[in-house]
Amino acid sequence: MHSPGQGNLPAEVTSFVGRKAELDEARALLPSTRLLTLTGSGGVGKTRLAKQIGAEERQAFRDGVWFVDLTDITDGGLLPSVIGSRLGLFHSPTETVDDLAKHLRGRHVMLVVDNCEHLLEPVAVLLHDLLAAAPELRVVATSRQVLGVPGERVFPIVPLAVSLDNEAAPSRDGTAPVRAASPAIPDAVLLFADRAKAALPGFAIDTSNQDLLYRICHRLEGIPLAIELAATRLRAFSLETILERLDGAVGALASTLRTTPKRHRTLESTVAWSFGLCSAPEQVLWTRLSVFTDGIAVDAVEDVCSGGPIVREQIFDLLAGLVDKSILARQGGSSGATSRLTMLGLLRDFGIERLRECGEEMQFRRNHLDYFRALAGRGQTAYFSPREMEWARRVREEHSNLRTAVEYCSTELRDHASVMAIVTPLQLYRVGASYVVEEYRWLASALEHDRTPNEIRARALVACSYAASIMGNGDEAEQRALEAADLADALGLPSVAADAACGLARASFYSGDRARTLRLSEAAIARCTASGNLAGACDAFYRAAVTAFGMHDDRAAEFARRSLALAQEYGSPYRIASSLWIEGLCLWRAGDQQLASARLQQALPLYEARGFTGGIAMCCEGLALTAAANGQAEHAATLKGAAHAAWRKAAAPFPQAVVRSLGTDAIDDQVRNALGEARYRAAFDHGAAFSVAEAARFAVGNAPELGSAPAPRKADNAEPLVAESLTRREAEVAALIAEGLSNRQIAERLFIAQRTAEGHVERILAKLGFRSRAKVASWVAQQQRIPD
């Protein structure tokens, strides 16, 4: 999976203040606690503490700490897929829980699962199953309610201490007190002061403001979110004014919120006060932004939220104002190259209520839907072009918003045709993404509910076939492709019918009948070429090349070249990578190891840029073959380990099954025999411990070999022997003769035929003018004593 310290914990842009006692107590519980659930009211700081626990424990988990936010998930059946997607995994359509459990089994992982309260039962069932299957798994969950999982340790999170009088509150077990981080200043005041410094540089606690700070934090009841919102007001108001406004806001709400718990009234009043401090246009934008989920891109805001009292040209400045007021936060690196804006769920809930009250919710949900349907639709033209990488990155980034658009179409509008229109183009990036199960379900459901025989359905059937193939369900993939082909032919859609033919060839792989798969691939080539569907033709040539290679059919190299030529002509990075990979294997089999390695090393960074971990594994597998052919057994074993590391992270059944179908496993056995089990295992384990990024660097020559293992003997021993009279390969054979190896043993060491080895020996004897192998050995020893 990953080396220690890896994972996907989001970087925090603010410091962690207070909660030292809680943090220490929680960390102390982890060795003996499989599931630690942080409970408490909204805004109390559960998520921030959970993330900090994960950050502090990152180095302790060799396979990483992984953050999963369930805020926007409404279907409990998607939980395995959602958690798997955060881990970068693929799944099958029917056994996602088992797949996820299998992946986690044997791994030392921490999952931080945030916002579970609205999915209590499915979350509890899933976590119970995962914890039972994976003994080294630890889970830190946040919820407003207890999950009820056997073995769960509940860890209530209370508001921050607001005065010295209550800094020694009872601990969770009623024994030791939980104290503030400072003996003189309670945590709530420390948090206010820390956030106030960002709003008013140079702010500090002193005797002149300490009493006001205490009173403000007491009025806010120590709720971190409320404190952070209030602290930002120092940009415009004095502490006295903030306290006065807070008193007024809470009092105004009290009469209308008698049934709401006091703490929630305080929080809502603080949010309402923040809303009141925004300008009228900022208030309008806040409410409209609430239709977005899990991040907001500025260009999307301009399309979705403009209209009425705010015009497109105002959006940029209004967003900046909301960031200044801490309603929005910038998400992204410090380089300034890319960023998104985020809004806390509580603030979004407040906004959507205001949007509903003013009768505009439906309009802006439709705007949101239209924008993301158009974004998905751009895949039809971005795919098989230089633009596909950027488009794939964007749709991965916007997956939660795409989910929101699909669910709105499905549950609110009952517009299943629009669901198909949104999801169908996403097939073009699925192979490099991790949401295949979710998208498969969307398509399958929409196809079931809307059977109108039109182009939208025909394309959706092709996309569903593609998804089924990726997940390993060949029977369904074939059935969907056949239905798509029949419908496309009936409607006179030759390009769609050609895509269906490609889908049929892809699905046929699972039947194990290679001859049939090759025939179907060639038929797909013909249909794609005739219809002008050159993206499909490129894919079909690739499928034909892979199938022919597995059959030892000499046409494989030609198919690979045709696929690569099309991919390069149209500038498709993903298809260039795929074509380079299969051409590299063909060159390996033809004996051109230098060019084969070059092709595979060219393919790998393209796969990596696409986010296709399975492609990295494929290249590592191919480079292990070329290393073996060059006599670099140790390097080959390490590359096999690196491939294993990438496969574990990818958990991608289709590309892995393709690689396993190529009939190259015997080479691994030869490497194992050449090294012996102990050396092989050491080299393999070295590679298997890589992160995916480390595996990629190693494969292209930018990472060290196993430190304790000797460098490949063949290269070092042969180097002094390369002279005008001997080729490099002959020098390698001469070095092995000097070791006393027979022709058969030389053939095994270099992974060449015995007859080839015999030919090399005969040429060495002739070139050097010797009649015996002993003379060759003596000459080798003499050459290797000559200083550089």
PDB file of N, CA and C in Angstrom, residues 181-237:
ATOM      1  N   ALA A 181      -4.861  23.362  28.320  1.00  0.00           N
ATOM      2  CA  ALA A 181      -3.482  23.258  27.871  1.00  0.00           C
ATOM      3  C   ALA A 181      -2.564  24.180  28.670  1.00  0.00           C
ATOM      4  N   SER A 182      -3.073  25.290  29.153  1.00  0.00           N
ATOM      5  CA  SER A 182      -2.257  26.254  29.898  1.00  0.00           C
ATOM      6  C   SER A 182      -2.788  26.352  31.315  1.00  0.00           C
ATOM      7  N   PRO A 183      -1.927  26.453  32.332  1.00  0.00           N
ATOM      8  CA  PRO A 183      -2.407  26.579  33.705  1.00  0.00           C
ATOM      9  C   PRO A 183      -3.060  27.925  33.969  1.00  0.00           C
ATOM     10  N   ALA A 184      -2.856  28.894  33.066  1.00  0.00           N
ATOM     11  CA  ALA A 184      -3.372  30.240  33.313  1.00  0.00           C
ATOM     12  C   ALA A 184      -4.482  30.649  32.360  1.00  0.00           C
ATOM     13  N   ILE A 185      -4.487  30.097  31.137  1.00  0.00           N
ATOM     14  CA  ILE A 185      -5.453  30.527  30.121  1.00  0.00           C
ATOM     15  C   ILE A 185      -6.206  29.306  29.602  1.00  0.00           C
ATOM     16  N   PRO A 186      -7.522  29.302  29.694  1.00  0.00           N
ATOM     17  CA  PRO A 186      -8.280  28.139  29.202  1.00  0.00           C
ATOM     18  C   PRO A 186      -8.186  27.984  27.686  1.00  0.00           C
ATOM     19  N   ASP A 187      -8.462  26.744  27.227  1.00  0.00           N
ATOM     20  CA  ASP A 187      -8.318  26.421  25.806  1.00  0.00           C
ATOM     21  C   ASP A 187      -9.197  27.286  24.917  1.00  0.00           C
ATOM     22  N   ALA A 188     -10.420  27.572  25.360  1.00  0.00           N
ATOM     23  CA  ALA A 188     -11.326  28.359  24.513  1.00  0.00           C
ATOM     24  C   ALA A 188     -10.725  29.736  24.219  1.00  0.00           C
ATOM     25  N   VAL A 189     -10.131  30.354  25.228  1.00  0.00           N
ATOM     26  CA  VAL A 189      -9.528  31.675  25.042  1.00  0.00           C
ATOM     27  C   VAL A 189      -8.283  31.572  24.173  1.00  0.00           C
ATOM     28  N   LEU A 190      -7.503  30.519  24.360  1.00  0.00           N
ATOM     29  CA  LEU A 190      -6.322  30.309  23.513  1.00  0.00           C
ATOM     30  C   LEU A 190      -6.729  30.162  22.047  1.00  0.00           C
ATOM     31  N   LEU A 191      -7.825  29.431  21.794  1.00  0.00           N
ATOM     32  CA  LEU A 191      -8.281  29.262  20.413  1.00  0.00           C
ATOM     33  C   LEU A 191      -8.722  30.603  19.836  1.00  0.00           C
ATOM     34  N   PHE A 192      -9.510  31.366  20.600  1.00  0.00           N
ATOM     35  CA  PHE A 192      -9.956  32.672  20.103  1.00  0.00           C
ATOM     36  C   PHE A 192      -8.744  33.539  19.761  1.00  0.00           C
ATOM     37  N   ALA A 193      -7.761  33.547  20.647  1.00  0.00           N
ATOM     38  CA  ALA A 193      -6.591  34.394  20.430  1.00  0.00           C
ATOM     39  C   ALA A 193      -5.805  33.956  19.197  1.00  0.00           C
ATOM     40  N   ASP A 194      -5.680  32.648  19.014  1.00  0.00           N
ATOM     41  CA  ASP A 194      -4.940  32.153  17.855  1.00  0.00           C
ATOM     42  C   ASP A 194      -5.620  32.561  16.558  1.00  0.00           C
ATOM     43  N   ARG A 195      -6.945  32.406  16.483  1.00  0.00           N
ATOM     44  CA  ARG A 195      -7.654  32.769  15.261  1.00  0.00           C
ATOM     45  C   ARG A 195      -7.739  34.287  15.095  1.00  0.00           C
ATOM     46  N   ALA A 196      -7.753  34.990  16.222  1.00  0.00           N
ATOM     47  CA  ALA A 196      -7.797  36.451  16.153  1.00  0.00           C
ATOM     48  C   ALA A 196      -6.526  37.021  15.540  1.00  0.00           C
ATOM     49  N   LYS A 197      -5.394  36.344  15.753  1.00  0.00           N
ATOM     50  CA  LYS A 197      -4.138  36.829  15.177  1.00  0.00           C
ATOM     51  C   LYS A 197      -4.195  36.838  13.656  1.00  0.00           C
ATOM     52  N   ALA A 198      -4.919  35.869  13.083  1.00  0.00           N
ATOM     53  CA  ALA A 198      -5.046  35.841  11.622  1.00  0.00           C
ATOM     54  C   ALA A 198      -5.911  37.000  11.133  1.00  0.00           C
ATOM     55  N   ALA A 199      -6.914  37.365  11.940  1.00  0.00           N
ATOM     56  CA  ALA A 199      -7.800  38.458  11.540  1.00  0.00           C
ATOM     57  C   ALA A 199      -7.194  39.821  11.844  1.00  0.00           C
ATOM     58  N   LEU A 200      -6.420  39.884  12.926  1.00  0.00           N
ATOM     59  CA  LEU A 200      -5.846  41.157  13.362  1.00  0.00           C
ATOM     60  C   LEU A 200      -4.388  40.911  13.761  1.00  0.00           C
ATOM     61  N   PRO A 201      -3.469  40.972  12.792  1.00  0.00           N
ATOM     62  CA  PRO A 201      -2.058  40.673  13.088  1.00  0.00           C
ATOM     63  C   PRO A 201      -1.553  41.472  14.283  1.00  0.00           C
ATOM     64  N   GLY A 202      -0.822  40.805  15.155  1.00  0.00           N
ATOM     65  CA  GLY A 202      -0.302  41.454  16.354  1.00  0.00           C
ATOM     66  C   GLY A 202      -1.197  41.307  17.559  1.00  0.00           C
ATOM     67  N   PHE A 203      -2.384  40.734  17.385  1.00  0.00           N
ATOM     68  CA  PHE A 203      -3.298  40.570  18.522  1.00  0.00           C
ATOM     69  C   PHE A 203      -2.654  39.667  19.568  1.00  0.00           C
ATOM     70  N   ALA A 204      -2.829  40.020  20.827  1.00  0.00           N
ATOM     71  CA  ALA A 204      -2.301  39.205  21.923  1.00  0.00           C
ATOM     72  C   ALA A 204      -3.186  39.376  23.147  1.00  0.00           C
ATOM     73  N   ILE A 205      -3.176  38.379  23.990  1.00  0.00           N
ATOM     74  CA  ILE A 205      -3.930  38.453  25.242  1.00  0.00           C
ATOM     75  C   ILE A 205      -3.130  39.293  26.241  1.00  0.00           C
ATOM     76  N   ASP A 206      -3.804  40.266  26.850  1.00  0.00           N
ATOM     77  CA  ASP A 206      -3.149  41.052  27.901  1.00  0.00           C
ATOM     78  C   ASP A 206      -4.195  41.419  28.941  1.00  0.00           C
ATOM     79  N   THR A 207      -3.788  42.167  29.946  1.00  0.00           N
ATOM     80  CA  THR A 207      -4.702  42.495  31.040  1.00  0.00           C
ATOM     81  C   THR A 207      -5.866  43.368  30.584  1.00  0.00           C
ATOM     82  N   SER A 208      -5.667  44.079  29.466  1.00  0.00           N
ATOM     83  CA  SER A 208      -6.732  44.971  29.008  1.00  0.00           C
ATOM     84  C   SER A 208      -7.860  44.241  28.289  1.00  0.00           C
ATOM     85  N   ASN A 209      -7.579  43.061  27.737  1.00  0.00           N
ATOM     86  CA  ASN A 209      -8.622  42.375  26.960  1.00  0.00           C
ATOM     87  C   ASN A 209      -8.990  40.999  27.506  1.00  0.00           C
ATOM     88  N   GLN A 210      -8.283  40.564  28.553  1.00  0.00           N
ATOM     89  CA  GLN A 210      -8.482  39.194  29.012  1.00  0.00           C
ATOM     90  C   GLN A 210      -9.905  38.953  29.495  1.00  0.00           C
ATOM     91  N   ASP A 211     -10.473  39.919  30.232  1.00  0.00           N
ATOM     92  CA  ASP A 211     -11.829  39.725  30.755  1.00  0.00           C
ATOM     93  C   ASP A 211     -12.849  39.644  29.625  1.00  0.00           C
ATOM     94  N   LEU A 212     -12.679  40.493  28.600  1.00  0.00           N
ATOM     95  CA  LEU A 212     -13.599  40.454  27.457  1.00  0.00           C
ATOM     96  C   LEU A 212     -13.503  39.113  26.727  1.00  0.00           C
ATOM     97  N   LEU A 213     -12.292  38.601  26.560  1.00  0.00           N
ATOM     98  CA  LEU A 213     -12.110  37.308  25.890  1.00  0.00           C
ATOM     99  C   LEU A 213     -12.805  36.202  26.677  1.00  0.00           C
ATOM    100  N   TYR A 214     -12.651  36.212  27.987  1.00  0.00           N
ATOM    101  CA  TYR A 214     -13.311  35.210  28.813  1.00  0.00           C
ATOM    102  C   TYR A 214     -14.824  35.282  28.636  1.00  0.00           C
ATOM    103  N   ARG A 215     -15.347  36.493  28.632  1.00  0.00           N
ATOM    104  CA  ARG A 215     -16.804  36.665  28.545  1.00  0.00           C
ATOM    105  C   ARG A 215     -17.327  36.236  27.175  1.00  0.00           C
ATOM    106  N   ILE A 216     -16.572  36.553  26.108  1.00  0.00           N
ATOM    107  CA  ILE A 216     -16.986  36.125  24.760  1.00  0.00           C
ATOM    108  C   ILE A 216     -16.995  34.603  24.674  1.00  0.00           C
ATOM    109  N   CYS A 217     -15.923  33.978  25.139  1.00  0.00           N
ATOM    110  CA  CYS A 217     -15.842  32.512  25.039  1.00  0.00           C
ATOM    111  C   CYS A 217     -16.887  31.842  25.917  1.00  0.00           C
ATOM    112  N   HIS A 218     -17.180  32.468  27.074  1.00  0.00           N
ATOM    113  CA  HIS A 218     -18.238  31.928  27.931  1.00  0.00           C
ATOM    114  C   HIS A 218     -19.581  32.052  27.230  1.00  0.00           C
ATOM    115  N   ARG A 219     -19.811  33.186  26.570  1.00  0.00           N
ATOM    116  CA  ARG A 219     -21.082  33.396  25.861  1.00  0.00           C
ATOM    117  C   ARG A 219     -21.234  32.381  24.736  1.00  0.00           C
ATOM    118  N   LEU A 220     -20.101  31.979  24.135  1.00  0.00           N
ATOM    119  CA  LEU A 220     -20.118  30.996  23.041  1.00  0.00           C
ATOM    120  C   LEU A 220     -20.012  29.568  23.556  1.00  0.00           C
ATOM    121  N   GLU A 221     -19.974  29.417  24.888  1.00  0.00           N
ATOM    122  CA  GLU A 221     -20.010  28.119  25.555  1.00  0.00           C
ATOM    123  C   GLU A 221     -18.876  27.187  25.128  1.00  0.00           C
ATOM    124  N   GLY A 222     -17.751  27.782  24.704  1.00  0.00           N
ATOM    125  CA  GLY A 222     -16.591  26.963  24.385  1.00  0.00           C
ATOM    126  C   GLY A 222     -16.701  26.155  23.107  1.00  0.00           C
ATOM    127  N   ILE A 223     -17.686  26.461  22.255  1.00  0.00           N
ATOM    128  CA  ILE A 223     -17.870  25.703  21.014  1.00  0.00           C
ATOM    129  C   ILE A 223     -16.841  26.206  19.989  1.00  0.00           C
ATOM    130  N   PRO A 224     -15.921  25.344  19.551  1.00  0.00           N
ATOM    131  CA  PRO A 224     -14.829  25.814  18.679  1.00  0.00           C
ATOM    132  C   PRO A 224     -15.295  26.511  17.411  1.00  0.00           C
ATOM    133  N   LEU A 225     -16.296  25.963  16.726  1.00  0.00           N
ATOM    134  CA  LEU A 225     -16.736  26.598  15.484  1.00  0.00           C
ATOM    135  C   LEU A 225     -17.260  28.001  15.752  1.00  0.00           C
ATOM    136  N   ALA A 226     -18.047  28.146  16.811  1.00  0.00           N
ATOM    137  CA  ALA A 226     -18.584  29.464  17.138  1.00  0.00           C
ATOM    138  C   ALA A 226     -17.465  30.433  17.496  1.00  0.00           C
ATOM    139  N   ILE A 227     -16.462  29.951  18.221  1.00  0.00           N
ATOM    140  CA  ILE A 227     -15.329  30.801  18.589  1.00  0.00           C
ATOM    141  C   ILE A 227     -14.566  31.246  17.353  1.00  0.00           C
ATOM    142  N   GLU A 228     -14.323  30.326  16.431  1.00  0.00           N
ATOM    143  CA  GLU A 228     -13.564  30.677  15.220  1.00  0.00           C
ATOM    144  C   GLU A 228     -14.319  31.703  14.384  1.00  0.00           C
ATOM    145  N   LEU A 229     -15.643  31.529  14.259  1.00  0.00           N
ATOM    146  CA  LEU A 229     -16.420  32.504  13.491  1.00  0.00           C
ATOM    147  C   LEU A 229     -16.383  33.882  14.151  1.00  0.00           C
ATOM    148  N   ALA A 230     -16.495  33.899  15.477  1.00  0.00           N
ATOM    149  CA  ALA A 230     -16.499  35.183  16.175  1.00  0.00           C
ATOM    150  C   ALA A 230     -15.145  35.869  16.090  1.00  0.00           C
ATOM    151  N   ALA A 231     -14.063  35.091  16.158  1.00  0.00           N
ATOM    152  CA  ALA A 231     -12.725  35.686  16.146  1.00  0.00           C
ATOM    153  C   ALA A 231     -12.446  36.434  14.849  1.00  0.00           C
ATOM    154  N   THR A 232     -13.015  35.946  13.751  1.00  0.00           N
ATOM    155  CA  THR A 232     -12.764  36.630  12.471  1.00  0.00           C
ATOM    156  C   THR A 232     -13.380  38.015  12.445  1.00  0.00           C
ATOM    157  N   ARG A 233     -14.321  38.306  13.349  1.00  0.00           N
ATOM    158  CA  ARG A 233     -14.984  39.610  13.343  1.00  0.00           C
ATOM    159  C   ARG A 233     -14.067  40.745  13.804  1.00  0.00           C
ATOM    160  N   LEU A 234     -12.899  40.362  14.353  1.00  0.00           N
ATOM    161  CA  LEU A 234     -11.966  41.413  14.773  1.00  0.00           C
ATOM    162  C   LEU A 234     -11.454  42.223  13.595  1.00  0.00           C
ATOM    163  N   ARG A 235     -11.644  41.710  12.365  1.00  0.00           N
ATOM    164  CA  ARG A 235     -11.266  42.516  11.210  1.00  0.00           C
ATOM    165  C   ARG A 235     -12.070  43.815  11.158  1.00  0.00           C
ATOM    166  N   ALA A 236     -13.296  43.740  11.694  1.00  0.00           N
ATOM    167  CA  ALA A 236     -14.191  44.895  11.554  1.00  0.00           C
ATOM    168  C   ALA A 236     -14.676  45.458  12.881  1.00  0.00           C
ATOM    169  N   PHE A 237     -14.636  44.656  13.949  1.00  0.00           N
ATOM    170  CA  PHE A 237     -15.250  45.078  15.200  1.00  0.00           C
ATOM    171  C   PHE A 237     -14.284  44.954  16.372  1.00  0.00           C
TER     172      PHE A 237
END
